[in-house]
Structures are given as C-alpha cells and as structure tokens.
mmCIF file of C-alpha atoms in Angstrom:
data_model
loop_
_atom_site.group_PDB
_atom_site.id
_atom_site.type_symbol
_atom_site.label_atom_id
_atom_site.label_comp_id
_atom_site.label_asym_id
_atom_site.label_seq_id
_atom_site.Cartn_x
_atom_site.Cartn_y
_atom_site.Cartn_z
ATOM 1 C CA UNK R 1 26.087 133.868 97.350
ATOM 2 C CA UNK R 2 27.828 136.389 95.053
ATOM 3 C CA UNK R 3 30.768 134.076 94.840
ATOM 4 C CA UNK R 4 28.653 131.421 93.155
ATOM 5 C CA UNK R 5 27.639 130.714 89.486
ATOM 6 C CA UNK R 6 24.206 129.021 89.407
ATOM 7 C CA UNK R 7 23.750 127.212 86.114
ATOM 8 C CA UNK R 8 20.504 125.828 84.922
ATOM 9 C CA UNK R 9 19.912 122.232 83.773
ATOM 10 C CA UNK R 10 18.648 121.747 80.262
ATOM 11 C CA UNK R 11 17.072 118.331 81.157
ATOM 12 C CA UNK R 12 15.254 118.143 77.872
ATOM 13 C CA UNK R 13 18.411 118.232 75.734
ATOM 14 C CA UNK R 14 18.767 114.611 74.344
ATOM 15 C CA UNK R 15 22.624 114.540 74.716
ATOM 16 C CA UNK R 16 25.067 115.396 77.545
ATOM 17 C CA UNK R 17 28.868 115.470 77.623
ATOM 18 C CA UNK R 18 31.653 117.315 75.883
ATOM 19 C CA UNK R 19 30.575 116.328 72.162
ATOM 20 C CA UNK R 20 27.003 117.103 71.656
ATOM 21 C CA UNK R 21 24.922 118.511 68.850
ATOM 22 C CA UNK R 22 24.744 117.370 65.221
ATOM 23 C CA UNK R 23 28.228 118.510 64.336
ATOM 24 C CA UNK R 24 29.503 119.928 67.604
ATOM 25 C CA UNK R 25 27.945 122.521 69.669
ATOM 26 C CA UNK R 26 30.393 125.129 70.866
ATOM 27 C CA UNK R 27 31.633 124.635 74.487
ATOM 28 C CA UNK R 28 30.822 127.777 76.704
ATOM 29 C CA UNK R 29 32.387 127.150 80.047
ATOM 30 C CA UNK R 30 34.869 124.272 80.960
ATOM 31 C CA UNK R 31 36.603 123.969 84.196
ATOM 32 C CA UNK R 32 37.922 121.439 86.731
ATOM 33 C CA UNK R 33 36.881 121.392 90.435
ATOM 34 C CA UNK R 34 35.976 119.518 93.530
ATOM 35 C CA UNK R 35 32.433 118.579 94.584
ATOM 36 C CA UNK R 36 31.815 120.301 97.938
ATOM 37 C CA UNK R 37 28.176 119.409 98.809
ATOM 38 C CA UNK R 38 25.493 117.414 97.442
ATOM 39 C CA UNK R 39 21.916 117.859 98.602
ATOM 40 C CA UNK R 40 19.282 115.093 98.700
ATOM 41 C CA UNK R 41 17.245 114.719 95.643
ATOM 42 C CA UNK R 42 13.819 116.626 95.625
ATOM 43 C CA UNK R 43 10.647 116.424 93.634
ATOM 44 C CA UNK R 44 10.569 120.215 93.168
ATOM 45 C CA UNK R 45 10.404 119.789 89.345
ATOM 46 C CA UNK R 46 7.528 117.423 89.492
ATOM 47 C CA UNK R 47 7.405 114.779 86.731
ATOM 48 C CA UNK R 48 9.969 116.687 84.546
ATOM 49 C CA UNK R 49 13.087 115.462 86.224
ATOM 50 C CA UNK R 50 14.467 114.789 89.819
ATOM 51 C CA UNK R 51 16.644 117.718 90.805
ATOM 52 C CA UNK R 52 19.652 117.098 93.097
ATOM 53 C CA UNK R 53 21.575 120.244 93.755
ATOM 54 C CA UNK R 54 25.347 120.130 94.098
ATOM 55 C CA UNK R 55 28.146 122.641 94.705
ATOM 56 C CA UNK R 56 31.508 122.490 92.982
ATOM 57 C CA UNK R 57 34.548 124.518 94.101
ATOM 58 C CA UNK R 58 36.051 125.774 90.858
ATOM 59 C CA UNK R 59 39.866 124.836 90.700
ATOM 60 C CA UNK R 60 40.985 125.899 87.056
ATOM 61 C CA UNK R 61 38.884 127.366 84.170
ATOM 62 C CA UNK R 62 39.798 126.353 80.653
ATOM 63 C CA UNK R 63 37.264 128.200 78.517
ATOM 64 C CA UNK R 64 34.925 131.155 79.086
ATOM 65 C CA UNK R 65 32.487 132.069 76.539
ATOM 66 C CA UNK R 66 31.449 135.722 76.511
ATOM 67 C CA UNK R 67 27.736 135.949 77.371
ATOM 68 C CA UNK R 68 27.364 139.536 78.176
ATOM 69 C CA UNK R 69 26.141 140.347 81.686
ATOM 70 C CA UNK R 70 25.901 136.445 82.284
ATOM 71 C CA UNK R 71 29.576 135.756 81.608
ATOM 72 C CA UNK R 72 31.554 133.809 84.183
ATOM 73 C CA UNK R 73 33.350 136.311 86.460
ATOM 74 C CA UNK R 74 35.844 134.311 88.439
ATOM 75 C CA UNK R 75 33.222 132.909 90.901
ATOM 76 C CA UNK R 76 34.740 130.356 93.243
ATOM 77 C CA UNK R 77 31.688 128.074 93.269
ATOM 78 C CA UNK R 78 29.443 126.486 90.720
ATOM 79 C CA UNK R 79 25.942 125.223 91.469
ATOM 80 C CA UNK R 80 23.565 123.151 89.351
ATOM 81 C CA UNK R 81 20.755 120.557 90.076
ATOM 82 C CA UNK R 82 21.645 117.785 87.704
ATOM 83 C CA UNK R 83 23.526 115.438 89.961
ATOM 84 C CA UNK R 84 20.645 112.798 90.425
ATOM 85 C CA UNK R 85 21.853 109.253 89.518
ATOM 86 C CA UNK R 86 25.343 110.740 88.619
ATOM 87 C CA UNK R 87 27.314 108.473 90.773
ATOM 88 C CA UNK R 88 29.363 111.240 92.048
ATOM 89 C CA UNK R 89 30.055 112.242 95.584
ATOM 90 C CA UNK R 90 31.299 114.906 97.901
ATOM 91 C CA UNK R 91 35.155 115.260 97.458
ATOM 92 C CA UNK R 92 35.195 113.921 93.862
ATOM 93 C CA UNK R 93 37.392 115.860 91.436
ATOM 94 C CA UNK R 94 35.462 116.643 88.230
ATOM 95 C CA UNK R 95 35.804 118.158 84.766
ATOM 96 C CA UNK R 96 32.673 120.187 83.941
ATOM 97 C CA UNK R 97 31.492 121.047 80.405
ATOM 98 C CA UNK R 98 28.790 123.587 79.962
ATOM 99 C CA UNK R 99 26.992 125.101 76.844
ATOM 100 C CA UNK R 100 24.911 128.155 76.452
ATOM 101 C CA UNK R 101 21.154 128.523 76.019
ATOM 102 C CA UNK R 102 19.201 131.655 75.672
ATOM 103 C CA UNK R 103 22.202 133.908 76.900
ATOM 104 C CA UNK R 104 23.007 131.768 79.974
ATOM 105 C CA UNK R 105 25.340 128.931 80.730
ATOM 106 C CA UNK R 106 23.669 125.607 80.872
ATOM 107 C CA UNK R 107 24.494 122.111 81.711
ATOM 108 C CA UNK R 108 22.673 119.181 79.848
ATOM 109 C CA UNK R 109 23.078 116.706 82.577
ATOM 110 C CA UNK R 110 25.498 114.704 84.665
ATOM 111 C CA UNK R 111 27.148 113.349 81.619
ATOM 112 C CA UNK R 112 28.766 116.785 81.490
ATOM 113 C CA UNK R 113 30.328 116.409 84.898
ATOM 114 C CA UNK R 114 33.064 113.883 84.487
ATOM 115 C CA UNK R 115 34.922 112.376 87.523
ATOM 116 C CA UNK R 116 38.627 112.660 87.274
ATOM 117 C CA UNK R 117 41.492 111.175 89.198
ATOM 118 C CA UNK R 118 43.638 114.356 89.232
ATOM 119 C CA UNK R 119 43.461 117.943 88.014
ATOM 120 C CA UNK R 120 46.070 116.878 85.371
ATOM 121 C CA UNK R 121 44.176 113.823 84.355
ATOM 122 C CA UNK R 122 44.234 112.583 80.636
ATOM 123 C CA UNK R 123 40.689 113.918 80.091
ATOM 124 C CA UNK R 124 41.730 117.424 81.188
ATOM 125 C CA UNK R 125 44.647 117.317 78.877
ATOM 126 C CA UNK R 126 42.361 116.069 75.968
ATOM 127 C CA UNK R 127 39.675 118.588 76.518
ATOM 128 C CA UNK R 128 42.204 121.371 76.884
ATOM 129 C CA UNK R 129 43.919 120.278 73.452
ATOM 130 C CA UNK R 130 40.250 120.265 71.908
ATOM 131 C CA UNK R 131 39.681 123.830 73.265
ATOM 132 C CA UNK R 132 43.174 125.070 72.194
ATOM 133 C CA UNK R 133 42.656 123.777 68.583
ATOM 134 C CA UNK R 134 39.462 125.812 68.209
ATOM 135 C CA UNK R 135 37.433 122.731 69.052
ATOM 136 C CA UNK R 136 38.771 120.678 66.225
ATOM 137 C CA UNK R 137 37.769 116.980 67.034
ATOM 138 C CA UNK R 138 40.296 115.630 64.595
ATOM 139 C CA UNK R 139 43.100 116.931 66.843
ATOM 140 C CA UNK R 140 41.916 114.603 69.640
ATOM 141 C CA UNK R 141 40.981 111.614 67.482
ATOM 142 C CA UNK R 142 43.530 109.403 69.173
ATOM 143 C CA UNK R 143 41.693 110.073 72.379
ATOM 144 C CA UNK R 144 38.366 108.284 71.288
ATOM 145 C CA UNK R 145 39.291 105.268 73.676
ATOM 146 C CA UNK R 146 39.685 107.643 76.552
ATOM 147 C CA UNK R 147 36.503 109.319 75.940
ATOM 148 C CA UNK R 148 34.732 105.828 75.531
ATOM 149 C CA UNK R 149 35.587 105.174 79.227
ATOM 150 C CA UNK R 150 33.373 108.096 79.924
ATOM 151 C CA UNK R 151 30.562 107.072 77.432
ATOM 152 C CA UNK R 152 31.563 109.596 74.946
ATOM 153 C CA UNK R 153 33.759 107.821 72.523
ATOM 154 C CA UNK R 154 30.919 107.367 69.901
ATOM 155 C CA UNK R 155 30.004 110.901 70.214
ATOM 156 C CA UNK R 156 33.505 112.103 69.494
ATOM 157 C CA UNK R 157 33.715 109.551 66.422
ATOM 158 C CA UNK R 158 30.487 110.957 65.039
ATOM 159 C CA UNK R 159 31.842 114.630 65.508
ATOM 160 C CA UNK R 160 35.064 113.720 63.768
ATOM 161 C CA UNK R 161 33.102 112.137 60.813
ATOM 162 C CA UNK R 162 30.714 115.112 60.550
ATOM 163 C CA UNK R 163 33.706 117.572 60.470
ATOM 164 C CA UNK R 164 35.315 115.524 57.714
ATOM 165 C CA UNK R 165 32.168 115.527 55.687
ATOM 166 C CA UNK R 166 31.914 119.285 56.050
ATOM 167 C CA UNK R 167 35.535 119.872 55.178
ATOM 168 C CA UNK R 168 35.386 117.430 52.105
ATOM 169 C CA UNK R 169 31.751 117.239 51.005
ATOM 170 C CA UNK R 170 32.584 115.660 47.695
ATOM 171 C CA UNK R 171 34.343 112.717 49.297
ATOM 172 C CA UNK R 172 31.278 111.715 51.202
ATOM 173 C CA UNK R 173 28.775 111.787 48.394
ATOM 174 C CA UNK R 174 28.899 108.425 46.309
ATOM 175 C CA UNK R 175 29.160 108.979 42.597
ATOM 176 C CA UNK R 176 26.757 107.463 40.211
ATOM 177 C CA UNK R 177 28.211 105.484 37.434
ATOM 178 C CA UNK R 178 26.529 105.439 34.182
#
C-alpha cells in the first residue's frame, strides 16, 4: 500500500519506550493512532523473535525527523511486526514512539506503542511537551509518576539525571579532601 509506512522492529535493542539510550536517543517519529488490524503471530523470524504484524491508522503526528527519501510523507497507516505479547488489541488508541536506525524509522518493541485512553491523554500531553522543549526531560520531570504507569518512570528519571550531569559536570564529581 502506498499510503502505508512500514517500520522495522529493532528487536535486538535492549530498551523500548519514549526514553531510551544512555542519555536520551532523539525521537524520530511520534504519533497517535488506532490499531486497525492485528495478524496472528508467526515464526518467520525463526529463533530471533516472534513477529506479530499490526496496522495502526495514524491520527495525529507530533514529530517527524527528516530522513531523506525515507521521511514520513503523510501516510495514513503504519505497519510493524512488534505486537507479540504487547497486550494491545484492535480498536485500541495508542501513542507510538519511533527512532531511526541506518536511515530508516524503527521501533524497538511494544514498549514504544503505549495504550492511551484518548487522543488528548496525559501521556500525549507529556510527550508533546517533551518534543516542544527540544526533548528536555527536566521539562516533564513532574510526569515521572505518569510514565511509571507505562513502565518508563525509571528511564525518565535516569534521563533527567544524565542531562543534569552533562549540564553541571563539576557538581556530579565528588571532590577529594586532603
């Protein structure tokens, strides 16, 4: 389908969610949508992982990182195969967080597809603020509890701490007393 963005699953990445990487990897594509279809899991990937393809109808896009010819071009549907054991179902509203790898958008697992109650959910407002403040985790520090409900509170705390250390490196190094 020309109106579909097919995004690969970086199943070998150790983290999944909106706050990954040692000190925060830049978000590449973030949007809300509705799961339209989930196929049965397969064994096509052999022992690597269990693929389960799903289709999400894109509702609203919050961030698009320019990736040359592979940049998101207003496709109405998003397809990936990382839905196995996600707990998600057809009709669920979701917030989707993608990164980029080797010049293409990628999704590092179902932890990057978050079920939301509505398209103006608190998680949507928080990720929008994060994006609008140039992905400054300190700007959404009060939302750690919210992100903890998705299993990403600790990752946000770690990201905030890392950013503080980068901004004030002298404060994080203990001084030796003679």
